[in-house]
Coordinates of C-alpha atoms in Angstrom, one line a residue:
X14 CA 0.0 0.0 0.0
X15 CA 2.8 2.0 0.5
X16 CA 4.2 2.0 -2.7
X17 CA 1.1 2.9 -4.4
X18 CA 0.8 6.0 -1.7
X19 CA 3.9 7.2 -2.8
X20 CA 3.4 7.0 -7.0
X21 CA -0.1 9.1 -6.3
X22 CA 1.2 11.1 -4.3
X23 CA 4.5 11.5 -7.2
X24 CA 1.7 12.1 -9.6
X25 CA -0.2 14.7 -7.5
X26 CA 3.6 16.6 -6.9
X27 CA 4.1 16.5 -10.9
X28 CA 1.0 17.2 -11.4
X29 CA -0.3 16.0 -15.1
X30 CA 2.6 17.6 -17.1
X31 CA 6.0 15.6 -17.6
X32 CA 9.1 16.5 -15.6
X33 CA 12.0 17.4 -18.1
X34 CA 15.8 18.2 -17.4
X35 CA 16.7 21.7 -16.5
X36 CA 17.7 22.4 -20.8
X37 CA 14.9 20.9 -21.9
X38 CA 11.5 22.0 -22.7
X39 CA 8.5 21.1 -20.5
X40 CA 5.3 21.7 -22.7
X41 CA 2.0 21.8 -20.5
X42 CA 0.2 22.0 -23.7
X43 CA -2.3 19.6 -24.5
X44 CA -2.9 18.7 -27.9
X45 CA -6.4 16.9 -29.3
X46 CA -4.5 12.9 -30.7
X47 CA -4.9 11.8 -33.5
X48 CA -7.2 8.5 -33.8
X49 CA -4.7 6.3 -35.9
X50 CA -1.2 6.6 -36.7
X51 CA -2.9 4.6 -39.7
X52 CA -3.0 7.2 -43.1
X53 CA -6.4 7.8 -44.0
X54 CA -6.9 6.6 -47.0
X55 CA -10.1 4.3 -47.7
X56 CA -9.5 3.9 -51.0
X57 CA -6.4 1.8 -49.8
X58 CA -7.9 0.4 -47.1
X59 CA -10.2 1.7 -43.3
X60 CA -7.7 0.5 -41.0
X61 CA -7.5 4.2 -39.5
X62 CA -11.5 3.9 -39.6
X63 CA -10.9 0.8 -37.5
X64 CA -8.3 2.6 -35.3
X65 CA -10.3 5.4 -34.9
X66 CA -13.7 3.7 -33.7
X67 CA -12.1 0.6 -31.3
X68 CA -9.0 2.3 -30.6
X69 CA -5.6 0.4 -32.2
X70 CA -5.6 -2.6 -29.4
X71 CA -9.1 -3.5 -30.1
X72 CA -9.5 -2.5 -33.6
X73 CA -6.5 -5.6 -33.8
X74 CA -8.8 -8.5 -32.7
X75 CA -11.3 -7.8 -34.8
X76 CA -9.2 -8.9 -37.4
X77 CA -9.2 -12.2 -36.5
X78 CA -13.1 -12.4 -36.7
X79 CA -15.6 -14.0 -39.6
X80 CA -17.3 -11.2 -41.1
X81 CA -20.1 -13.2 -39.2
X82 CA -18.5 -12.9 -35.9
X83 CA -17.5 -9.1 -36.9
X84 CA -20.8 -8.0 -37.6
X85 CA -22.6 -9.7 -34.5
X86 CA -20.2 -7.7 -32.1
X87 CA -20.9 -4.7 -34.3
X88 CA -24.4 -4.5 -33.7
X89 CA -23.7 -5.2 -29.5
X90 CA -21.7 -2.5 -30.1
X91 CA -24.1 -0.3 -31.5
X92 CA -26.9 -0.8 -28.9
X93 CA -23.9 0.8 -26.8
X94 CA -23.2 3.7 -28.7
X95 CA -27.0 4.7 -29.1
X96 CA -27.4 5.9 -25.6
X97 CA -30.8 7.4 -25.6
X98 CA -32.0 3.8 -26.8
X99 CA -33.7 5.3 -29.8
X100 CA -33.0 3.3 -31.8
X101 CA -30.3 5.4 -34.1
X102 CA -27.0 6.2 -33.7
X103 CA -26.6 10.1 -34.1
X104 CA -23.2 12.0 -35.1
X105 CA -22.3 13.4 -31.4
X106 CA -23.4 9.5 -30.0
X107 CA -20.8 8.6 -32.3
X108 CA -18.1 11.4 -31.6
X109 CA -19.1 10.6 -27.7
X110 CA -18.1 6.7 -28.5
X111 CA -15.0 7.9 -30.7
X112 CA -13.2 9.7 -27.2
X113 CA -14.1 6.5 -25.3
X114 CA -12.4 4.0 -27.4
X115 CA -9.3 6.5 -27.5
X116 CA -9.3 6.8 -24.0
X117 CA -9.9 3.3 -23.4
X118 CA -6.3 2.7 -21.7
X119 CA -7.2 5.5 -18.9
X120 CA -10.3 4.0 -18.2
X121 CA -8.0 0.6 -17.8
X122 CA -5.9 2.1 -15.7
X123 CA -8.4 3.7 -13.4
X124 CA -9.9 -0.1 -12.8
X125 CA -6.5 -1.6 -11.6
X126 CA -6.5 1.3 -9.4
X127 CA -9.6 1.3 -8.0
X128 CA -9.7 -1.6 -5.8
X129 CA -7.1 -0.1 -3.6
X130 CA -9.3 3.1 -2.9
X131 CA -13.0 1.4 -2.9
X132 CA -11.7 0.4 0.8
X133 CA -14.9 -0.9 1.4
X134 CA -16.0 -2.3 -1.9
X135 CA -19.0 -0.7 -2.2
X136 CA -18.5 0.4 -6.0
X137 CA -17.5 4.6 -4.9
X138 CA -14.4 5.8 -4.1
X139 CA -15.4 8.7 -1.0
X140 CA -12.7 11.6 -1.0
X141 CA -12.2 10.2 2.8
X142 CA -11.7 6.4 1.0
X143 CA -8.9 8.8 -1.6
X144 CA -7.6 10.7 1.6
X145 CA -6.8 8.0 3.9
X146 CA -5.1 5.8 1.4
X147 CA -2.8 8.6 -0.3
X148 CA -2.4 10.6 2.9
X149 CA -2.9 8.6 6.1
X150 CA 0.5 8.4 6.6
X151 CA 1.1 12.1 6.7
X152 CA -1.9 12.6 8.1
X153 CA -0.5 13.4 11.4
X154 CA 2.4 15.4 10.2
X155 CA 1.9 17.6 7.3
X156 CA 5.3 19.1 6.6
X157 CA 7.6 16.0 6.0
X158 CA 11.2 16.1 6.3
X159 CA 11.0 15.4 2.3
X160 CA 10.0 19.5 2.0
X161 CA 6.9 18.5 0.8
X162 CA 3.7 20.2 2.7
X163 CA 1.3 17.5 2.5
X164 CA -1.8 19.0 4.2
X165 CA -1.5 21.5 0.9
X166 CA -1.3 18.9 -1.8
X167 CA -4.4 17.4 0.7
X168 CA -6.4 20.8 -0.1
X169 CA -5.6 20.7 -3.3
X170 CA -6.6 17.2 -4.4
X171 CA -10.0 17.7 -2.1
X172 CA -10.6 20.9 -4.2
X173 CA -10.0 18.8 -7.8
X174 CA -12.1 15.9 -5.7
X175 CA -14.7 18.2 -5.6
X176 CA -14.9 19.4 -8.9
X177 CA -15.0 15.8 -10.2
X178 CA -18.0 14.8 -8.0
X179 CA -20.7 16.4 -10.0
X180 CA -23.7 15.3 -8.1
X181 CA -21.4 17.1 -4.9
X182 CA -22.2 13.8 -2.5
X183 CA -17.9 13.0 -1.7
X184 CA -18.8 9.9 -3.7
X185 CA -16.7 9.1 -7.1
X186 CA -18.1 6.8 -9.3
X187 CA -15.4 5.4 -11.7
X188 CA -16.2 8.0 -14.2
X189 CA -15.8 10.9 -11.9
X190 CA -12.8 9.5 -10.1
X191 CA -11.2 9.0 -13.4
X192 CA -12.2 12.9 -14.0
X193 CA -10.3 13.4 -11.0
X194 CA -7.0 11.5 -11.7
X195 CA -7.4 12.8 -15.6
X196 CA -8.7 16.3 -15.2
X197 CA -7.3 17.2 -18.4
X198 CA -9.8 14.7 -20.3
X199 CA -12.6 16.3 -19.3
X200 CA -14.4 19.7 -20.4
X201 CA -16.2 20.4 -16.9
X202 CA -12.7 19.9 -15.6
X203 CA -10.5 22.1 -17.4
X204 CA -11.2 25.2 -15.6
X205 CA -9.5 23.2 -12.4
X206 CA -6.6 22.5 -14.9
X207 CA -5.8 26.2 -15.4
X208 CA -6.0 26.9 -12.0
X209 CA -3.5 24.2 -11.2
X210 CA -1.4 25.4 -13.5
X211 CA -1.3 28.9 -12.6
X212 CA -0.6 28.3 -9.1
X213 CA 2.3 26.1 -10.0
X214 CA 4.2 28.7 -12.4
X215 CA 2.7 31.8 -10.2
X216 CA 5.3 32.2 -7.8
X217 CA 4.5 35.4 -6.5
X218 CA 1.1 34.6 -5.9
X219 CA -0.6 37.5 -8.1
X220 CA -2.7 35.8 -9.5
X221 CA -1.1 35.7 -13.0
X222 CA 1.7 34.2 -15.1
X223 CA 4.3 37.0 -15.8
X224 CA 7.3 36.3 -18.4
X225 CA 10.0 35.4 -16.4
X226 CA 7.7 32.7 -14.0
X227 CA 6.5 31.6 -17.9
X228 CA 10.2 31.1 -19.1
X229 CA 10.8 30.1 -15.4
X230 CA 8.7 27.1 -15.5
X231 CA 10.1 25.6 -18.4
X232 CA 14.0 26.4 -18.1
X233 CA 16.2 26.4 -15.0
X234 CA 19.4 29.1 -16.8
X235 CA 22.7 27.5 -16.5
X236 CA 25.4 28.2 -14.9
X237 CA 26.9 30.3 -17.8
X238 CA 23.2 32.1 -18.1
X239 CA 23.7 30.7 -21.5
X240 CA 19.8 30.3 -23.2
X241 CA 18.9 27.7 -26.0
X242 CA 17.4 28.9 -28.8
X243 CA 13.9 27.6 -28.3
X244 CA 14.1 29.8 -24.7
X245 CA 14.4 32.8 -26.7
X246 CA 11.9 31.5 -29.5
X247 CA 8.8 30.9 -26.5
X248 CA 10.0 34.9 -25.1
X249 CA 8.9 35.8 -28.3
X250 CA 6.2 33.3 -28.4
X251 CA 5.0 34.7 -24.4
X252 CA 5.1 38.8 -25.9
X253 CA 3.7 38.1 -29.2
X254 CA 1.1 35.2 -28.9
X255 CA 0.4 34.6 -24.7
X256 CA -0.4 37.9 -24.1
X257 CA -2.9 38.8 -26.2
X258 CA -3.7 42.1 -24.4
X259 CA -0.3 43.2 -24.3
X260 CA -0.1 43.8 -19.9
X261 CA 3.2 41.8 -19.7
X262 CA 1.2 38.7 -18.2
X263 CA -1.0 36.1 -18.5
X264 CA -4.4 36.2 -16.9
X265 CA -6.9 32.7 -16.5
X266 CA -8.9 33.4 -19.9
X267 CA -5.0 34.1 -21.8
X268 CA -3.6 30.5 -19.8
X269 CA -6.2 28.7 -20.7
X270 CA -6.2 29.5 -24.4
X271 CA -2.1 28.2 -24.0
X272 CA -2.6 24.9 -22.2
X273 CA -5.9 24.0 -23.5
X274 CA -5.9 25.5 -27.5
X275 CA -9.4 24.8 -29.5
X276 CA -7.6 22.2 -31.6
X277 CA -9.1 20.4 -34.8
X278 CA -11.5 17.5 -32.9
X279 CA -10.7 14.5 -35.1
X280 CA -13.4 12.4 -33.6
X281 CA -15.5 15.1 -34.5
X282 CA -14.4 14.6 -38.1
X283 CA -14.4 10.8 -38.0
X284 CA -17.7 10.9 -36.4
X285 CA -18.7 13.4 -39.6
X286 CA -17.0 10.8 -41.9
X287 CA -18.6 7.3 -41.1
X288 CA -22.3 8.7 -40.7
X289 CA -21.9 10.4 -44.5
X290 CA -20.4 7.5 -45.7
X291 CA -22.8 5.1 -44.3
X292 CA -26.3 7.0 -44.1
X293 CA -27.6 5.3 -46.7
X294 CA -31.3 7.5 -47.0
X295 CA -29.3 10.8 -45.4
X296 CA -31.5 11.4 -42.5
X297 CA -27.8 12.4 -40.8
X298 CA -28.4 9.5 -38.4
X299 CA -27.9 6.2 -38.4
X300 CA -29.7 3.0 -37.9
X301 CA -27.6 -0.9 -36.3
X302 CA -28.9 -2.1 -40.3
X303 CA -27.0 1.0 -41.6
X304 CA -23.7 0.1 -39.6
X305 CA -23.8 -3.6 -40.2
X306 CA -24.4 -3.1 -43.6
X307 CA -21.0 -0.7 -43.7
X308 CA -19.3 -3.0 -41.1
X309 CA -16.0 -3.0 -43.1
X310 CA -15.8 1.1 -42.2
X311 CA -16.3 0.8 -38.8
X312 CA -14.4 -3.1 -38.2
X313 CA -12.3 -5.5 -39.1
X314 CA -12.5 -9.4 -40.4
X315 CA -10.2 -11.9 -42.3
X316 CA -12.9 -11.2 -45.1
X317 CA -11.4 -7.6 -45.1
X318 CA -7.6 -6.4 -46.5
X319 CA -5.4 -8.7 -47.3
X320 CA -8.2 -11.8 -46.9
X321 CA -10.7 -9.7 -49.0
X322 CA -8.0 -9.9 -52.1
X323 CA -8.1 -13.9 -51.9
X324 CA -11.7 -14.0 -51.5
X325 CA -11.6 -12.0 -54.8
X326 CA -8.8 -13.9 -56.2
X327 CA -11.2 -17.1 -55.6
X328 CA -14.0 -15.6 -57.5
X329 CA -11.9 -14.6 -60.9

C-alpha cells in the first residue's frame, strides 16, 4: 500500500505535465490525438477507420473475426453507442463513443486502481476512502522532512475531488474519479486544470503568469546564463502570442487558451465521416442495419484487407 501511496502522491507533486531536465523544454500544452497513426486513406484500405472507432488494441482483434462474428459484435456495439436507446445512432453519439475507445487505456488504468481506494467495496471511491489511502501516513504530520507540505497537496486534491463529483455527495463513481485523476480529459474539468497550472508557475502569488515565471517554469538558466534557442523563440512566443492584451502577463482566460488550445476535434471529423459514408437515405443518423451493412468502415475481419483480395482472387 505504500508503494502505491507514494506513486499518487508523485503524480499529484508532478501534477499531469512531464518533468524534463533543466535544458529541456516542459510543454504543459495539450494537444487533441490523432485517432490512428494509420494514413487515411479508404481507397487503400479503413484500418485508420478501424483505429479510430475501437482504438488500435481493439481494432487488432477484430481482425481475426468472420465477417459473421464481426458483424454480430458490431451490432452489440451499436446498442452501446446509441445511448438514448432510440433506436439510431446520431453523429455526437458517435463522436461521444469515438473519445471513449481512444481513452480506453485511462479508463484501464483507473480499474486496476480502484480496488485499492474502494476500501470498502461498495462500488465509490469517498474523498475520505482517496484521503486516507494517499495521505494517512502524513496525516499526522503535514510538513515531511522530504520539504513536501502535505496537508497543501491534501487541499488541493479535495478541491480537484470536488470538482470531479458532480452530483457534490464526496462519492466518485469510476467515471468521476477518473475525472479526478485525468482532469485534463474532461471539459467540466479544465477550468480546475488552469487553475492548477497557474498556481504552479505563479510564484508570487498575483494571481497571474508574468514572463519570467512563464520562461521560469520551463528552463532552470545555466550556470553560464547561456539560453537555448527555443528559450528565446517561447519569449517571443510569451510577448507576441500569450499575451494577447499586451499587460506583460498572463491572466486565466489568456492561460487557458495556452494549455488547452481549441484544436481540430478529429473524432469530430471521424464521427462526420462514417455517418456520410454510411447513411444510406441521409437522415444524418444512423440505424444498427445501416452500420452492419457498412461493417468493413467501422471493423475488421479476415474477409477484409489482405483476406478480401483472396476472396476475390477465388471468384476470378
Amino acid at each position: 500500500m505504500m508503494g502505491l501511496t507514494k506513486l499518487v502522491l508523485y503524480l499529484t507533486m508532478c501534477g499531469i505535465y512531464a518533468l524534463s531536465k533543466p535544458t529541456e523544454k516542459k510543454d504543459r500544452t495539450f494537444h487533441d490525438k490523432e485517432l490512428s497513426d494509420k494514413v487515411h486513406d479508404d481507397t487503400e484500405n479503413f484500418d485508420y477507420d478501424h483505429d479510430a472507432f475501437l482504438g488500435a488494441e481493439e481494432a487488432k482483434t477484430f481482425d481475426q473475426l468472420t465477417p459473421e462474428e464481426s458483424k454480430e459484435r458490431l451490432g452489440m456495439i451499436v446498442d452501446k453507442i446509441d445511448e438514448d436507446k432510440d433506436g439510431f445512432v446520431t453523429e455526437a453519439e458517435l463522436k461521444a463513443w469515438i473519445k471513449r475507445a481512444q481513452k480506453r487505456y485511462i479508463f484501464e488504468n483507473v480499474g486496476r486502481q480502484w480496488p485499492d481506494f474502494d476500501s470498502n467495496q461498495d462500488g465509490l471511491v469517498s474523498w475520505e476512502e482517496y484521503r486516507n489511502v494517499t495521505y494517512g501516513y502524513y496525516m499526522e504530520d503535514g510538513e515531511a522532512d522530504d520539504g513536501y507540505n502535505y496537508k497543501q497537496m491534501m487541499a488541493r486534491d479535495e478541491r480537484r475531488f470536488k470538482k470531479a463529483d458532480q452530483n457534490g455527495d464526496l462519492f466518485a463513481t469510476k467515471e468521476e474519479f477518473t475525472a479526478f485523476l485525468h482532469p485534463e480529459e474532461y471539459d467540466h474539468m479544465k477550468d480546475i486544470v488552469v487553475l492548477e497550472t497557474m498556481e504552479d508557475i505563479d510564484k508570487n502569488g498575483d494571481g497571474f503568469i508574468d514572463l519570467e515565471e512563464y520562461i521560469g517554469d520551463m528552463y532552470t538558466a545555466d550556470s553560464d546564463g547561456h539560453e537555448p534557442e527555443w528559450v528565446k523563440t517561447e519569449r517571443e512566443q510569451f510577448t507576441e502570442f500569450r499575451d494577447r492584451n499586451k499587460d506583460g502577463k498572463m491572466d486565466k482566460d489568456e492561460t487557458k487558451d495556452w494549455i488547452l488550445p481549441a484544436d481540430y476535434d478529429h473524432a469530430e471529423a471521424e464521427a462526420r465521416h462514417l455517418v456520410y459514408e454510411s447513411d444510406e437515405n441521409k437522415d444524418g443518423k444512423l440505424t444498427k442495419e445501416e452500420i452492419v451493412k457498412k461493417y468493413d468502415l467501422f471493423v475488421g475481419s479476415q474477409a477484409t484487407d489482405f483476406g478480401e483480395a483472396l476472396v476475390r482472387h477465388d471468384e476470378f
